[in-house]
Amino acid sequence: MKADIGLIGLAVMGQNLVLNMNDHGFKVAVFNRTHSKTADFLDGAAKDTTIIGAESIDELLNSLASPKKVMLMVKAGQVVDDYIDLIAPKLAAGDIIIDGGNSLYTDTNRRTDALKQQNILFVGTGVSGGEEGARHGPSIMPGGNPAAWEAVKPIFQAISAVVDDYPCCQWVGDQGAGHYVKMIHNGIEYGDMQLICEAYQLLSEGLGLSNDEIQAVFSEWNSGQLQSYLIEITANILAFKDTDETPLLDKILDCAGQKGTGKWTAINALDLGIPLTLIAESVFARCLSAQKTERVQAAVKLPKLAVEFTGDKASMVQAIGEALYAAKIISYAQGFRLIKEAAQEYSWKLNYGEIALMWRGGCIIRSQFLNNINDAYQADPNLDNLLLSDYFAEIMQKSEAGWRKAIILGVEQSLATPVLSSALAFYDGYRSECLPANLLQAQRDYFGAHTYERTDKPRGEFFHTDWTGTGGKTASSIYNV
Ligand code: 6PG
């Protein structure tokens, strides 16, 4: 019997996806550049399965049923192109190549279009959930050539997480839409993580709570509206003891790593002119954490004001929880706003509610909260911004006082809360009928004749003033990002 799918790349994600497919009754053929890894896999985790090990690409391809489906689980970038160049000439019209790595969506756009010319169907899919998700049910976000969907759907929906009978895998859209949505997922992941870190620091350094006390706070939060995988694992991390029975967390160096997907998200937001402040700040927060040596010097040179917290701790804990929730709403509102802009910019037909539903299970940002986002889009599929939905607008108003209180705690204690604070700055700006950009436009026109619109004239009419009496009457051409 021929295999249903072939998979190239037996690193952690690849191996676990293969085992997951095997569990669901699919016959899988695998290839890894270093064959000993395939042999080890077949002798180890894949022992007593029907998984076929191939020693060459030709052997892999010959073992597949038509239309052939080959999934790449290799390092994003050039390696993906190298494999495509190797495989595509050996495939027939209608065969399918799937890239399941964290590829940049523009690469996926290019690959989908190029392979279409060769009558090969390309799918670029986000796969989230790490090792555990890949093995037992990830969130899968496929995009690319829609003609491939019917063939890959039974496999992907069988192995994905399922929440309320809804597979956390739906067709996202054309070209790189799947990888784009995975990129936004990762950006939101950065934001959620940084938010939790800031709340943790306010609780520990701001209020002086012990790790066990903070663990109890996070556990409680996880049973309410903040319920999420990241809150849950944070509670587990806080409770985890090193071999000497002291908290392991306290021994971990405060230098964050990053592989780049959060940065891609922020760059894309800048390119599309969408304020994605919370995610961008969370990327910068990681960058600042990495400047450890400089921070150590600055800590000596620029000592902090020491102000002890004297208020009511219980009410401050509640305020921090409200801040966390309100800022989280801002993050998702900004993220979905960016997705909406991308849909327009790249002519993708995206279903925002479905994206939220797909993220409810298997992935790193999974949470109950995503149901509320879906509800908001069900109520109004054309919603411009989640903050404009009645449900979220009401929560924002209820959380605002606590949110401000938590930020003031950070300000008083010299604790950096870049994400909690910038989210509030965005919120205050977003709901301002008037911003001081009138002055900014005046400045631009003053020094560069960049022109401005007037409040007493229709939009689209541009004016230039000779502010000093010595300038010319010629305005510079109008160009807006
Ligand atoms: C996921 C994760 C996964 C990976 C991150 C880590 O959805 O399963 O997002 O893709 O863990 O890319 O990213 P950083 O190394 O940049 O934190």
GROMACS .gro file of C-alpha atoms and ligand atoms in nm:
model
  498
    1MET     CA    1   0.000   0.000   0.000
    2LYS     CA    2   0.132   0.342  -0.093
    3ALA     CA    3   0.177   0.611   0.171
    4ASP     CA    4  -0.078   0.891   0.218
    5ILE     CA    5   0.188   1.153   0.275
    6GLY     CA    6   0.566   1.191   0.281
    7LEU     CA    7   0.747   1.405   0.536
    8ILE     CA    8   1.098   1.544   0.508
    9GLY     CA    9   1.282   1.655   0.820
   10LEU     CA   10   1.279   1.447   1.135
   11ALA     CA   11   1.356   1.712   1.394
   12VAL     CA   12   1.126   1.734   1.696
   13MET     CA   13   0.823   1.881   1.515
   14GLY     CA   14   0.859   1.650   1.216
   15GLN     CA   15   0.885   1.331   1.424
   16ASN     CA   16   0.587   1.420   1.637
   17LEU     CA   17   0.367   1.515   1.344
   18VAL     CA   18   0.449   1.184   1.178
   19LEU     CA   19   0.357   0.990   1.492
   20ASN     CA   20   0.037   1.191   1.521
   21MET     CA   21  -0.054   1.111   1.158
   22ASN     CA   22   0.025   0.745   1.218
   23ASP     CA   23  -0.204   0.742   1.525
   24HIS     CA   24  -0.484   0.867   1.305
   25GLY     CA   25  -0.448   0.584   1.057
   26PHE     CA   26  -0.245   0.761   0.787
   27LYS     CA   27   0.046   0.583   0.628
   28VAL     CA   28   0.348   0.811   0.631
   29ALA     CA   29   0.681   0.784   0.452
   30VAL     CA   30   0.972   0.982   0.596
   31PHE     CA   31   1.307   1.109   0.478
   32ASN     CA   32   1.582   1.284   0.668
   33ARG     CA   33   1.903   1.417   0.516
   34THR     CA   34   2.104   1.221   0.770
   35HIS     CA   35   1.967   0.869   0.731
   36SER     CA   36   2.083   0.752   1.073
   37LYS     CA   37   1.820   0.983   1.222
   38THR     CA   38   1.551   0.803   1.022
   39ALA     CA   39   1.687   0.467   1.134
   40ASP     CA   40   1.693   0.579   1.498
   41PHE     CA   41   1.338   0.706   1.467
   42LEU     CA   42   1.214   0.380   1.316
   43ASP     CA   43   1.389   0.180   1.586
   44GLY     CA   44   1.272   0.410   1.862
   45ALA     CA   45   0.955   0.622   1.876
   46ALA     CA   46   0.824   0.482   1.545
   47LYS     CA   47   0.881   0.116   1.630
   48ASP     CA   48   0.576  -0.103   1.561
   49THR     CA   49   0.414   0.159   1.340
   50THR     CA   50   0.347   0.145   0.963
   51ILE     CA   51   0.581   0.441   0.902
   52ILE     CA   52   0.811   0.387   0.603
   53GLY     CA   53   1.171   0.510   0.615
   54ALA     CA   54   1.314   0.626   0.280
   55GLU     CA   55   1.685   0.647   0.213
   56SER     CA   56   1.654   0.887  -0.079
   57ILE     CA   57   1.414   1.148  -0.211
   58ASP     CA   58   1.333   0.920  -0.506
   59GLU     CA   59   1.247   0.636  -0.273
   60LEU     CA   60   1.026   0.870  -0.070
   61LEU     CA   61   0.842   0.996  -0.376
   62ASN     CA   62   0.798   0.646  -0.521
   63SER     CA   63   0.631   0.532  -0.202
   64LEU     CA   64   0.354   0.796  -0.222
   65ALA     CA   65  -0.002   0.758  -0.352
   66SER     CA   66  -0.124   1.015  -0.605
   67PRO     CA   67  -0.170   1.303  -0.582
   68LYS     CA   68   0.161   1.295  -0.401
   69LYS     CA   69   0.179   1.504  -0.085
   70VAL     CA   70   0.521   1.595   0.048
   71MET     CA   71   0.547   1.792   0.370
   72LEU     CA   72   0.866   1.979   0.452
   73MET     CA   73   0.949   2.019   0.820
   74VAL     CA   74   1.289   2.178   0.767
   75LYS     CA   75   1.455   2.503   0.869
   76ALA     CA   76   1.279   2.807   0.722
   77GLY     CA   77   1.465   2.996   0.450
   78GLN     CA   78   1.697   2.865   0.182
   79VAL     CA   79   1.662   2.501   0.289
   80VAL     CA   80   1.293   2.510   0.192
   81ASP     CA   81   1.381   2.645  -0.153
   82ASP     CA   82   1.653   2.382  -0.193
   83TYR     CA   83   1.409   2.098  -0.124
   84ILE     CA   84   1.145   2.248  -0.351
   85ASP     CA   85   1.403   2.271  -0.631
   86LEU     CA   86   1.493   1.909  -0.572
   87ILE     CA   87   1.140   1.771  -0.550
   88ALA     CA   88   0.928   1.980  -0.786
   89PRO     CA   89   1.084   1.846  -1.111
   90LYS     CA   90   1.011   1.491  -0.994
   91LEU     CA   91   0.640   1.559  -0.929
   92ALA     CA   92   0.341   1.544  -1.164
   93ALA     CA   93   0.073   1.807  -1.219
   94GLY     CA   94  -0.159   1.823  -0.920
   95ASP     CA   95   0.094   1.692  -0.670
   96ILE     CA   96   0.133   1.892  -0.350
   97ILE     CA   97   0.427   2.033  -0.156
   98ILE     CA   98   0.355   2.152   0.197
   99ASP     CA   99   0.588   2.371   0.401
  100GLY     CA  100   0.509   2.333   0.772
  101GLY     CA  101   0.796   2.547   0.906
  102ASN     CA  102   0.788   2.902   1.039
  103SER     CA  103   0.846   3.051   0.692
  104LEU     CA  104   0.815   3.418   0.616
  105TYR     CA  105   0.482   3.472   0.437
  106THR     CA  106   0.643   3.661   0.150
  107ASP     CA  107   0.853   3.352   0.074
  108THR     CA  108   0.531   3.149   0.074
  109ASN     CA  109   0.368   3.398  -0.165
  110ARG     CA  110   0.661   3.357  -0.400
  111ARG     CA  111   0.671   2.976  -0.373
  112THR     CA  112   0.295   2.937  -0.424
  113ASP     CA  113   0.305   3.148  -0.739
  114ALA     CA  114   0.620   2.986  -0.880
  115LEU     CA  115   0.494   2.631  -0.823
  116LYS     CA  116   0.156   2.717  -0.972
  117GLN     CA  117   0.340   2.786  -1.297
  118GLN     CA  118   0.465   2.427  -1.280
  119ASN     CA  119   0.116   2.291  -1.197
  120ILE     CA  120   0.236   2.192  -0.850
  121LEU     CA  121   0.010   2.288  -0.563
  122PHE     CA  122   0.188   2.455  -0.275
  123VAL     CA  123   0.065   2.485   0.082
  124GLY     CA  124   0.243   2.700   0.341
  125THR     CA  125   0.110   2.616   0.682
  126GLY     CA  126   0.169   2.745   1.031
  127VAL     CA  127   0.190   2.468   1.290
  128SER     CA  128   0.176   2.580   1.649
  129GLY     CA  129   0.198   2.399   1.978
  130GLY     CA  130   0.556   2.284   2.008
  131GLU     CA  131   0.645   1.920   2.059
  132GLU     CA  132   0.340   1.835   2.267
  133GLY     CA  133   0.102   2.000   2.019
  134ALA     CA  134   0.262   1.832   1.719
  135ARG     CA  135   0.227   1.492   1.890
  136HIS     CA  136  -0.127   1.523   2.025
  137GLY     CA  137  -0.298   1.803   1.831
  138PRO     CA  138  -0.149   2.129   1.710
  139SER     CA  139  -0.322   2.433   1.570
  140ILE     CA  140  -0.263   2.420   1.195
  141MET     CA  141  -0.299   2.729   0.976
  142PRO     CA  142  -0.276   2.632   0.608
  143GLY     CA  143  -0.274   2.871   0.315
  144GLY     CA  144  -0.140   2.866  -0.038
  145ASN     CA  145  -0.303   2.715  -0.345
  146PRO     CA  146  -0.668   2.646  -0.248
  147ALA     CA  147  -0.683   2.357  -0.496
  148ALA     CA  148  -0.470   2.158  -0.250
  149TRP     CA  149  -0.708   2.193   0.042
  150GLU     CA  150  -0.945   1.902  -0.032
  151ALA     CA  151  -0.647   1.663  -0.047
  152VAL     CA  152  -0.470   1.777   0.269
  153LYS     CA  153  -0.780   1.859   0.476
  154PRO     CA  154  -0.858   1.502   0.597
  155ILE     CA  155  -0.503   1.456   0.726
  156PHE     CA  156  -0.462   1.800   0.883
  157GLN     CA  157  -0.804   1.813   1.044
  158ALA     CA  158  -0.756   1.462   1.183
  159ILE     CA  159  -0.427   1.547   1.354
  160SER     CA  160  -0.511   1.899   1.472
  161ALA     CA  161  -0.647   1.993   1.811
  162VAL     CA  162  -1.027   1.996   1.833
  163VAL     CA  163  -1.225   2.231   2.057
  164ASP     CA  164  -1.603   2.193   2.087
  165ASP     CA  165  -1.600   1.963   1.782
  166TYR     CA  166  -1.425   2.235   1.582
  167PRO     CA  167  -1.089   2.135   1.430
  168CYS     CA  168  -0.819   2.393   1.501
  169CYS     CA  169  -0.729   2.376   1.136
  170GLN     CA  170  -0.920   2.560   0.864
  171TRP     CA  171  -0.813   2.692   0.529
  172VAL     CA  172  -0.681   3.042   0.596
  173GLY     CA  173  -0.643   3.190   0.248
  174ASP     CA  174  -0.438   3.227  -0.067
  175GLN     CA  175  -0.060   3.234  -0.098
  176GLY     CA  176   0.120   3.311   0.228
  177ALA     CA  177  -0.198   3.379   0.427
  178GLY     CA  178  -0.146   3.073   0.650
  179HIS     CA  179   0.211   3.164   0.734
  180TYR     CA  180   0.104   3.525   0.779
  181VAL     CA  181  -0.158   3.426   1.037
  182LYS     CA  182   0.101   3.206   1.212
  183MET     CA  183   0.336   3.505   1.219
  184ILE     CA  184   0.066   3.715   1.386
  185HIS     CA  185   0.003   3.427   1.627
  186ASN     CA  186   0.369   3.440   1.723
  187GLY     CA  187   0.362   3.819   1.759
  188ILE     CA  188   0.064   3.786   1.991
  189GLU     CA  189   0.255   3.511   2.173
  190TYR     CA  190   0.539   3.761   2.232
  191GLY     CA  191   0.288   4.015   2.365
  192ASP     CA  192   0.108   3.770   2.594
  193MET     CA  193   0.440   3.650   2.736
  194GLN     CA  194   0.573   3.999   2.802
  195LEU     CA  195   0.243   4.101   2.964
  196ILE     CA  196   0.269   3.807   3.200
  197CYS     CA  197   0.633   3.893   3.275
  198GLU     CA  198   0.541   4.251   3.366
  199ALA     CA  199   0.256   4.134   3.589
  200TYR     CA  200   0.498   3.891   3.755
  201GLN     CA  201   0.749   4.168   3.822
  202LEU     CA  202   0.483   4.399   3.966
  203LEU     CA  203   0.371   4.118   4.197
  204SER     CA  204   0.720   4.015   4.301
  205GLU     CA  205   0.927   4.334   4.315
  206GLY     CA  206   0.637   4.579   4.333
  207LEU     CA  207   0.437   4.407   4.606
  208GLY     CA  208   0.704   4.181   4.749
  209LEU     CA  209   0.505   3.859   4.701
  210SER     CA  210   0.690   3.527   4.715
  211ASN     CA  211   0.699   3.288   4.422
  212ASP     CA  212   0.448   3.063   4.597
  213GLU     CA  213   0.214   3.357   4.653
  214ILE     CA  214   0.247   3.462   4.291
  215GLN     CA  215   0.188   3.104   4.182
  216ALA     CA  216  -0.141   3.113   4.374
  217VAL     CA  217  -0.237   3.440   4.200
  218PHE     CA  218  -0.168   3.294   3.855
  219SER     CA  219  -0.358   2.975   3.938
  220GLU     CA  220  -0.656   3.183   4.040
  221TRP     CA  221  -0.630   3.394   3.726
  222ASN     CA  222  -0.626   3.075   3.525
  223SER     CA  223  -0.969   2.984   3.652
  224GLY     CA  224  -1.123   3.315   3.539
  225GLN     CA  225  -1.131   3.537   3.233
  226LEU     CA  226  -0.752   3.527   3.202
  227GLN     CA  227  -0.755   3.149   3.152
  228SER     CA  228  -0.492   3.053   2.899
  229TYR     CA  229  -0.213   2.807   2.837
  230LEU     CA  230   0.053   3.071   2.903
  231ILE     CA  231  -0.099   3.169   3.241
  232GLU     CA  232  -0.122   2.799   3.329
  233ILE     CA  233   0.241   2.723   3.248
  234THR     CA  234   0.349   3.038   3.431
  235ALA     CA  235   0.187   2.903   3.749
  236ASN     CA  236   0.366   2.571   3.692
  237ILE     CA  237   0.699   2.745   3.635
  238LEU     CA  238   0.660   2.946   3.957
  239ALA     CA  239   0.600   2.626   4.152
  240PHE     CA  240   0.892   2.439   3.996
  241LYS     CA  241   1.183   2.367   4.230
  242ASP     CA  242   1.544   2.307   4.134
  243THR     CA  243   1.732   2.003   4.265
  244ASP     CA  244   1.814   2.201   4.582
  245GLU     CA  245   1.441   2.268   4.637
  246THR     CA  246   1.472   2.642   4.565
  247PRO     CA  247   1.270   2.797   4.279
  248LEU     CA  248   1.442   2.724   3.946
  249LEU     CA  249   1.295   3.045   3.804
  250ASP     CA  250   1.513   3.256   4.032
  251LYS     CA  251   1.825   3.102   3.881
  252ILE     CA  252   1.738   3.163   3.515
  253LEU     CA  253   1.932   3.444   3.350
  254ASP     CA  254   1.713   3.739   3.248
  255CYS     CA  255   1.823   3.749   2.884
  256ALA     CA  256   1.545   3.662   2.638
  257GLY     CA  257   1.610   3.487   2.309
  258GLN     CA  258   1.407   3.523   1.992
  259LYS     CA  259   1.398   3.360   1.654
  260GLY     CA  260   1.246   3.651   1.466
  261THR     CA  261   0.875   3.596   1.411
  262GLY     CA  262   0.781   3.873   1.658
  263LYS     CA  263   1.018   4.106   1.478
  264TRP     CA  264   0.863   4.013   1.142
  265THR     CA  265   0.520   4.099   1.284
  266ALA     CA  266   0.638   4.441   1.402
  267ILE     CA  267   0.812   4.511   1.070
  268ASN     CA  268   0.498   4.419   0.881
  269ALA     CA  269   0.292   4.652   1.103
  270LEU     CA  270   0.530   4.936   1.023
  271ASP     CA  271   0.512   4.851   0.653
  272LEU     CA  272   0.133   4.858   0.658
  273GLY     CA  273   0.116   5.165   0.883
  274ILE     CA  274  -0.081   4.993   1.159
  275PRO     CA  275  -0.006   5.075   1.524
  276LEU     CA  276   0.090   4.738   1.669
  277THR     CA  277   0.252   4.897   1.968
  278LEU     CA  278   0.215   4.619   2.218
  279ILE     CA  279   0.383   4.350   2.010
  280ALA     CA  280   0.655   4.590   1.894
  281GLU     CA  281   0.727   4.684   2.257
  282SER     CA  282   0.743   4.319   2.352
  283VAL     CA  283   1.009   4.261   2.086
  284PHE     CA  284   1.205   4.560   2.217
  285ALA     CA  285   1.163   4.433   2.574
  286ARG     CA  286   1.342   4.114   2.468
  287CYS     CA  287   1.614   4.322   2.301
  288LEU     CA  288   1.662   4.527   2.619
  289SER     CA  289   1.676   4.212   2.831
  290ALA     CA  290   1.957   4.086   2.608
  291GLN     CA  291   2.170   4.394   2.690
  292LYS     CA  292   2.255   4.243   3.027
  293THR     CA  293   2.611   4.373   3.059
  294GLU     CA  294   2.507   4.729   2.985
  295ARG     CA  295   2.209   4.702   3.221
  296VAL     CA  296   2.435   4.587   3.503
  297GLN     CA  297   2.652   4.896   3.453
  298ALA     CA  298   2.349   5.124   3.431
  299ALA     CA  299   2.205   4.977   3.750
  300VAL     CA  300   2.508   5.113   3.934
  301LYS     CA  301   2.535   5.442   3.749
  302LEU     CA  302   2.163   5.521   3.749
  303PRO     CA  303   2.025   5.397   4.082
  304LYS     CA  304   1.650   5.367   4.115
  305LEU     CA  305   1.432   5.559   4.357
  306ALA     CA  306   1.337   5.325   4.636
  307VAL     CA  307   0.970   5.364   4.723
  308GLU     CA  308   0.806   5.099   4.933
  309PHE     CA  309   0.453   4.987   4.859
  310THR     CA  310   0.226   5.074   5.149
  311GLY     CA  311  -0.122   5.022   5.004
  312ASP     CA  312  -0.360   4.730   5.012
  313LYS     CA  313  -0.192   4.433   4.843
  314ALA     CA  314  -0.509   4.240   4.766
  315SER     CA  315  -0.665   4.527   4.577
  316MET     CA  316  -0.338   4.589   4.391
  317VAL     CA  317  -0.325   4.221   4.289
  318GLN     CA  318  -0.673   4.263   4.148
  319ALA     CA  319  -0.566   4.581   3.967
  320ILE     CA  320  -0.271   4.397   3.810
  321GLY     CA  321  -0.508   4.126   3.688
  322GLU     CA  322  -0.733   4.392   3.534
  323ALA     CA  323  -0.433   4.558   3.371
  324LEU     CA  324  -0.326   4.225   3.226
  325TYR     CA  325  -0.668   4.159   3.080
  326ALA     CA  326  -0.721   4.508   2.941
  327ALA     CA  327  -0.377   4.513   2.778
  328LYS     CA  328  -0.435   4.167   2.637
  329ILE     CA  329  -0.750   4.296   2.469
  330ILE     CA  330  -0.545   4.582   2.322
  331SER     CA  331  -0.290   4.334   2.189
  332TYR     CA  332  -0.549   4.118   2.013
  333ALA     CA  333  -0.735   4.426   1.889
  334GLN     CA  334  -0.410   4.553   1.736
  335GLY     CA  335  -0.321   4.209   1.597
  336PHE     CA  336  -0.659   4.153   1.434
  337ARG     CA  337  -0.656   4.508   1.300
  338LEU     CA  338  -0.325   4.428   1.133
  339ILE     CA  339  -0.466   4.105   0.988
  340LYS     CA  340  -0.758   4.305   0.847
  341GLU     CA  341  -0.519   4.550   0.685
  342ALA     CA  342  -0.311   4.266   0.541
  343ALA     CA  343  -0.622   4.102   0.396
  344GLN     CA  344  -0.692   4.423   0.212
  345GLU     CA  345  -0.334   4.491   0.111
  346TYR     CA  346  -0.264   4.140  -0.016
  347SER     CA  347  -0.619   4.069  -0.145
  348TRP     CA  348  -0.673   3.773   0.086
  349LYS     CA  349  -1.022   3.672   0.190
  350LEU     CA  350  -0.977   3.603   0.560
  351ASN     CA  351  -1.230   3.493   0.817
  352TYR     CA  352  -1.136   3.665   1.144
  353GLY     CA  353  -1.373   3.462   1.361
  354GLU     CA  354  -1.233   3.137   1.221
  355ILE     CA  355  -0.879   3.251   1.292
  356ALA     CA  356  -0.975   3.307   1.656
  357LEU     CA  357  -1.143   2.967   1.673
  358MET     CA  358  -0.839   2.796   1.522
  359TRP     CA  359  -0.623   2.940   1.799
  360ARG     CA  360  -0.842   2.801   2.079
  361GLY     CA  361  -0.664   2.468   2.091
  362GLY     CA  362  -0.319   2.324   2.034
  363CYS     CA  363  -0.131   2.651   1.997
  364ILE     CA  364   0.072   2.856   2.243
  365ILE     CA  365  -0.179   3.142   2.274
  366ARG     CA  366  -0.479   2.913   2.328
  367SER     CA  367  -0.732   3.059   2.568
  368GLN     CA  368  -1.102   3.093   2.638
  369PHE     CA  369  -1.080   3.459   2.549
  370LEU     CA  370  -1.061   3.363   2.179
  371ASN     CA  371  -1.427   3.258   2.196
  372ASN     CA  372  -1.516   3.617   2.281
  373ILE     CA  373  -1.322   3.738   1.978
  374ASN     CA  374  -1.510   3.497   1.756
  375ASP     CA  375  -1.840   3.614   1.909
  376ALA     CA  376  -1.750   3.975   1.830
  377TYR     CA  377  -1.684   3.888   1.464
  378GLN     CA  378  -1.998   3.674   1.445
  379ALA     CA  379  -2.198   3.974   1.564
  380ASP     CA  380  -2.028   4.197   1.306
  381PRO     CA  381  -1.802   4.032   1.046
  382ASN     CA  382  -1.693   4.377   0.923
  383LEU     CA  383  -1.595   4.504   1.267
  384ASP     CA  384  -1.312   4.755   1.219
  385ASN     CA  385  -1.159   4.697   1.558
  386LEU     CA  386  -1.238   4.461   1.846
  387LEU     CA  387  -1.236   4.760   2.081
  388LEU     CA  388  -1.549   4.883   1.906
  389SER     CA  389  -1.748   4.571   1.996
  390ASP     CA  390  -1.991   4.622   2.285
  391TYR     CA  391  -1.845   4.329   2.475
  392PHE     CA  392  -1.483   4.446   2.472
  393ALA     CA  393  -1.573   4.815   2.510
  394GLU     CA  394  -1.750   4.731   2.834
  395ILE     CA  395  -1.454   4.533   2.972
  396MET     CA  396  -1.215   4.814   2.884
  397GLN     CA  397  -1.422   5.060   3.081
  398LYS     CA  398  -1.446   4.826   3.379
  399SER     CA  399  -1.071   4.753   3.381
  400GLU     CA  400  -0.943   5.103   3.321
  401ALA     CA  401  -0.905   5.217   3.683
  402GLY     CA  402  -0.718   4.901   3.786
  403TRP     CA  403  -0.500   4.919   3.475
  404ARG     CA  404  -0.391   5.275   3.558
  405LYS     CA  405  -0.331   5.179   3.921
  406ALA     CA  406  -0.103   4.891   3.821
  407ILE     CA  407   0.099   5.112   3.589
  408ILE     CA  408   0.134   5.377   3.860
  409LEU     CA  409   0.274   5.105   4.088
  410GLY     CA  410   0.540   5.033   3.825
  411VAL     CA  411   0.615   5.403   3.777
  412GLU     CA  412   0.651   5.461   4.152
  413GLN     CA  413   0.871   5.158   4.199
  414SER     CA  414   1.086   5.223   3.890
  415LEU     CA  415   0.970   4.893   3.738
  416ALA     CA  416   0.953   4.895   3.361
  417THR     CA  417   0.611   4.803   3.220
  418PRO     CA  418   0.665   4.881   2.850
  419VAL     CA  419   0.380   4.665   2.729
  420LEU     CA  420   0.121   4.745   2.995
  421SER     CA  421   0.196   5.117   2.962
  422SER     CA  422   0.222   5.144   2.587
  423ALA     CA  423  -0.107   4.956   2.557
  424LEU     CA  424  -0.267   5.221   2.777
  425ALA     CA  425  -0.107   5.499   2.572
  426PHE     CA  426  -0.249   5.339   2.257
  427TYR     CA  427  -0.592   5.308   2.420
  428ASP     CA  428  -0.593   5.672   2.526
  429GLY     CA  429  -0.484   5.777   2.179
  430TYR     CA  430  -0.727   5.548   2.000
  431ARG     CA  431  -1.026   5.695   2.178
  432SER     CA  432  -0.914   6.056   2.133
  433GLU     CA  433  -1.120   6.254   1.892
  434CYS     CA  434  -0.836   6.504   1.881
  435LEU     CA  435  -0.466   6.430   1.894
  436PRO     CA  436  -0.187   6.687   1.888
  437ALA     CA  437  -0.107   6.597   1.527
  438ASN     CA  438  -0.237   6.941   1.425
  439LEU     CA  439   0.086   7.081   1.569
  440LEU     CA  440   0.286   6.809   1.401
  441GLN     CA  441   0.139   6.896   1.063
  442ALA     CA  442   0.211   7.262   1.128
  443GLN     CA  443   0.574   7.179   1.208
  444ARG     CA  444   0.607   6.970   0.891
  445ASP     CA  445   0.465   7.249   0.685
  446TYR     CA  446   0.678   7.511   0.862
  447PHE     CA  447   1.012   7.348   0.792
  448GLY     CA  448   0.940   7.148   0.479
  449ALA     CA  449   0.627   7.286   0.309
  450HIS     CA  450   0.468   6.943   0.356
  451THR     CA  451   0.116   7.093   0.365
  452TYR     CA  452  -0.178   7.028   0.597
  453GLU     CA  453  -0.553   6.981   0.582
  454ARG     CA  454  -0.782   7.225   0.765
  455THR     CA  455  -1.067   7.151   1.004
  456ASP     CA  456  -1.278   7.417   0.831
  457LYS     CA  457  -1.229   7.273   0.482
  458PRO     CA  458  -1.320   6.936   0.325
  459ARG     CA  459  -1.077   6.644   0.367
  460GLY     CA  460  -0.835   6.601   0.080
  461GLU     CA  461  -0.768   6.972   0.028
  462PHE     CA  462  -0.411   7.056   0.122
  463PHE     CA  463  -0.275   7.395   0.227
  464HIS     CA  464   0.066   7.546   0.266
  465THR     CA  465   0.147   7.855   0.468
  466ASP     CA  466   0.454   8.075   0.442
  467TRP     CA  467   0.505   8.067   0.820
  468THR     CA  468   0.810   8.298   0.835
  469GLY     CA  469   0.729   8.535   0.553
  470THR     CA  470   1.055   8.435   0.389
  471GLY     CA  471   0.948   8.097   0.245
  472GLY     CA  472   0.815   8.024  -0.099
  473LYS     CA  473   0.462   7.940  -0.204
  474THR     CA  474   0.552   7.598  -0.343
  475ALA     CA  475   0.438   7.301  -0.139
  476SER     CA  476   0.631   6.976  -0.145
  477SER     CA  477   0.447   6.688  -0.308
  478ILE     CA  478   0.206   6.495  -0.089
  479TYR     CA  479   0.313   6.148   0.004
  480ASN     CA  480   0.166   5.945   0.283
  481VAL     CA  481   0.290   5.612   0.408
  4826PG     C1  482   0.448   2.785   1.835
  4826PG     C2  483   0.565   2.869   1.873
  4826PG     C3  484   0.686   2.823   1.798
  4826PG     C4  485   0.814   2.870   1.860
  4826PG     C5  486   0.832   3.015   1.859
  4826PG     C6  487   0.941   3.056   1.953
  4826PG     O1  488   0.352   2.843   1.786
  4826PG     O2  489   0.452   2.664   1.857
  4826PG     O3  490   0.540   3.002   1.842
  4826PG     O4  491   0.669   2.858   1.666
  4826PG     O5  492   0.821   2.822   1.990
  4826PG     O6  493   0.862   3.052   1.729
  4826PG     O7  494   0.977   3.180   1.915
  4826PG     P1  495   1.095   3.261   1.977
  4826PG     O8  496   1.216   3.170   1.980
  4826PG     O9  497   1.112   3.375   1.885
  4826PG    O10  498   1.052   3.297   2.115
   0.00000   0.00000   0.00000
